[in-house]
Short mmCIF file of C-alpha atoms in Angstrom, two decimals:
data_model
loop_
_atom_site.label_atom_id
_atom_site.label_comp_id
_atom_site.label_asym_id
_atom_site.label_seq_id
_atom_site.Cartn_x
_atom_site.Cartn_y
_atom_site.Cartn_z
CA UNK A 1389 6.16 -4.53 -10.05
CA UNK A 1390 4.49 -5.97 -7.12
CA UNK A 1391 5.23 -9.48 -6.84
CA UNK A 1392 4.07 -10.87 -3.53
CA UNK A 1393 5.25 -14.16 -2.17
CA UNK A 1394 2.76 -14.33 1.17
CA UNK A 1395 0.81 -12.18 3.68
CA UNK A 1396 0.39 -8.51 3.35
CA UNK A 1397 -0.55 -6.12 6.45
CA UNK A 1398 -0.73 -2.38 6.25
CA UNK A 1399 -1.65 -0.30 9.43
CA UNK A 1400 -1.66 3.53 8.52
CA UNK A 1401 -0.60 5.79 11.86
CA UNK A 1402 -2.85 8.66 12.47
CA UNK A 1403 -2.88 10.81 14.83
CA UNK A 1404 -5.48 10.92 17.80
CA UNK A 1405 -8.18 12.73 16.45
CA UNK A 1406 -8.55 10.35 14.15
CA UNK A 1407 -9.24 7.23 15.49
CA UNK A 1408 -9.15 6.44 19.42
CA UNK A 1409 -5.74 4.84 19.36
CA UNK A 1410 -4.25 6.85 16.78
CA UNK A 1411 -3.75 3.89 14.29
CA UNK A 1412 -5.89 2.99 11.53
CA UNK A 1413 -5.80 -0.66 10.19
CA UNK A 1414 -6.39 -1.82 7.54
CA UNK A 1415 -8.90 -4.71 7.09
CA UNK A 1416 -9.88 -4.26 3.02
CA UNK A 1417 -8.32 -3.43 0.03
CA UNK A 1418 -8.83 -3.16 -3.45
CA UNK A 1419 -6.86 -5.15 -5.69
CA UNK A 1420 -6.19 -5.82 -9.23
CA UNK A 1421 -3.37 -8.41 -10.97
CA UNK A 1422 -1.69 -6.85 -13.77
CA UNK A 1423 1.47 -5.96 -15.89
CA UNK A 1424 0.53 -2.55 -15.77
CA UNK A 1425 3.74 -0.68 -13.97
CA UNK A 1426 1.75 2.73 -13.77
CA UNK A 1427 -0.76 2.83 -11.24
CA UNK A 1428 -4.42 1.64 -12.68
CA UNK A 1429 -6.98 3.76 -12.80
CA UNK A 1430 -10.45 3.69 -11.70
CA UNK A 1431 -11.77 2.43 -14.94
CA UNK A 1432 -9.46 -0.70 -14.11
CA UNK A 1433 -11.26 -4.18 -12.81
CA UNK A 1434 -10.11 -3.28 -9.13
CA UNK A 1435 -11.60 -6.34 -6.92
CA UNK A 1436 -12.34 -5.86 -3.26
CA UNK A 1437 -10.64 -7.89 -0.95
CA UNK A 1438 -9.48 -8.80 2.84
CA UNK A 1439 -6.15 -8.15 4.03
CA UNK A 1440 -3.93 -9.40 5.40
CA UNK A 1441 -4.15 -11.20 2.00
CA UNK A 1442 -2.53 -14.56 1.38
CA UNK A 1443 -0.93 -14.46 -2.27
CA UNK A 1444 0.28 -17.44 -2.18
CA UNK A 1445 -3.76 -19.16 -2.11
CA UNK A 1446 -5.38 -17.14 -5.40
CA UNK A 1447 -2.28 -15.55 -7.75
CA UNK A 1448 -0.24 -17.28 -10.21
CA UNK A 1449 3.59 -17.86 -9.10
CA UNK A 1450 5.37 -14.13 -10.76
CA UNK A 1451 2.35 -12.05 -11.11
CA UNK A 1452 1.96 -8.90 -10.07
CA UNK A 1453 -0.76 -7.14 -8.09
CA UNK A 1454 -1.67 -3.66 -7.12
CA UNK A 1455 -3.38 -2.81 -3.99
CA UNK A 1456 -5.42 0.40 -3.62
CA UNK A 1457 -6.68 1.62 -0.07
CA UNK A 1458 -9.09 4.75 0.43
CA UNK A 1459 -9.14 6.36 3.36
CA UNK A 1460 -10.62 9.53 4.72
CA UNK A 1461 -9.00 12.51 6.96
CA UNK A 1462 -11.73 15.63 8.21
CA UNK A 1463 -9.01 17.75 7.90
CA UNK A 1464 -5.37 18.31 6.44
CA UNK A 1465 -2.80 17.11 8.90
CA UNK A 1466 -0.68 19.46 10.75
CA UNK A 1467 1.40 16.61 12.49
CA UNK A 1468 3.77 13.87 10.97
CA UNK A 1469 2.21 10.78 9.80
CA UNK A 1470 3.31 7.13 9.03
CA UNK A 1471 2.76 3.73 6.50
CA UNK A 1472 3.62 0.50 8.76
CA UNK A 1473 4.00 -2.76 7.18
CA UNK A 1474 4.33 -5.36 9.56
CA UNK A 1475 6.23 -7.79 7.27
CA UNK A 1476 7.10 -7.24 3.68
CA UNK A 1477 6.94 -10.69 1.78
CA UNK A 1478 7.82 -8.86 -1.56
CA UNK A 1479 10.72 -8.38 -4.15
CA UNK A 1480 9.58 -5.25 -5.85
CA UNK A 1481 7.48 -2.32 -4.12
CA UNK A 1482 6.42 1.11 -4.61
CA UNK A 1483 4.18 3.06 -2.38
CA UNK A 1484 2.23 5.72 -3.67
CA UNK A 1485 0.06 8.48 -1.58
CA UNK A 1486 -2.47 10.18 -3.80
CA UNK A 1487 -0.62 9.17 -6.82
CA UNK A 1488 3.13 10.71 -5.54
CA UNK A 1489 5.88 7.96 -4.98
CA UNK A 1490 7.19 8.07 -1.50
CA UNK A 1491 9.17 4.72 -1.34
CA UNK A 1492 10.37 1.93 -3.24
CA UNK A 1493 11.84 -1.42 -2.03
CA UNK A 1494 15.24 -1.65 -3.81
CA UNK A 1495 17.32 -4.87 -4.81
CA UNK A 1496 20.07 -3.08 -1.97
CA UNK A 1497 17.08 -3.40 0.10
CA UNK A 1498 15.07 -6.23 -0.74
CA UNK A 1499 17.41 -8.62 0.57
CA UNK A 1500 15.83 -10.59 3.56
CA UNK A 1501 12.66 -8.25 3.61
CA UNK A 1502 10.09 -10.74 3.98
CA UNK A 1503 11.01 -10.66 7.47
CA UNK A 1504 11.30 -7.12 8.08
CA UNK A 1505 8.92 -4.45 9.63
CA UNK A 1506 8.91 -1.14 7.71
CA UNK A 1507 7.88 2.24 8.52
CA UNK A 1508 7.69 4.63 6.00
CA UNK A 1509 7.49 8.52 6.12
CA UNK A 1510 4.69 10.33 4.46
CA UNK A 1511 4.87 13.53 3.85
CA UNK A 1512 2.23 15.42 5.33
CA UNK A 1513 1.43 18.15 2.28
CA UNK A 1514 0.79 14.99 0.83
CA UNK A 1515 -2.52 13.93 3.05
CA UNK A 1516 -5.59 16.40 2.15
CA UNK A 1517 -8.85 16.82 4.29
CA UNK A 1518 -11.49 14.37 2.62
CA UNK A 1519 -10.11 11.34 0.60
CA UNK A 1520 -6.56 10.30 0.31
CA UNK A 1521 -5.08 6.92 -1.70
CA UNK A 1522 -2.20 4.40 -1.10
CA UNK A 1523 -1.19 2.70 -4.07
CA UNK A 1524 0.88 -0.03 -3.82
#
């Protein structure tokens, strides 16, 4: 379900309380390669690593990999918030926030998408005060 073909970036906009320029990046993921097309659980072999990470150098050619990033919030958020990837060098992608589907790159879509930015909506009863989870 997530086959990557390069470079991955994710940036997460929040708003200015939480950081001092209202974006958080980003640096480390977990991530785990498998045929599973639910999202893993903890129990899973998640591995940490850097990101922007370069598929390409470590993952066989058609294999699929999920990517799991934690961040926390001190409080709910009362203001609109966003998922920016800066490029998307994949064929097939959902994006999950604490386990809810809120996008998912379609074939209509997909077409020429490596070179695309995307900005994607979350919903903000989705974000909670303490930890939240992107799955993709």
């Amino acid at each position: 379900m997530r086959r990557l073909v390069a470079t991955l970036l994710f940036a997460f906009a929040l708003p200015a309380f939480a950081s001092h320029d209202g974006v958080r990046v980003f640096e480390r993921a977990d991530r785990i390669q498998t045929e599973a097309y639910l999202i893993p659980g903890d129990e899973w072999d998640w591995r940490p690593g850097a990101l922007p990470h370069n598929w390409y150098a470590d993952s066989p050619p058609f294999s699929q990999v999920w990517y799991r990033l934690r961040f926390s919030l001190d409080h709910a958020p009362y203001v609109g918030h966003s998922l920016y990837l800066a490029r998307l060098p994949v064929t097939d992608l959902t994006v999950y926030v604490n386990e809810r589907q809120i996008w998912r790159l379609t074939e209509r879509n997909a077409r020429g998408s490596a070179l695309t930015a995307l900005l994607i909506t979350v919903p903000t009863d989705l974000l909670r005060a303490g930890e939240n989870v992107i799955h993709l």
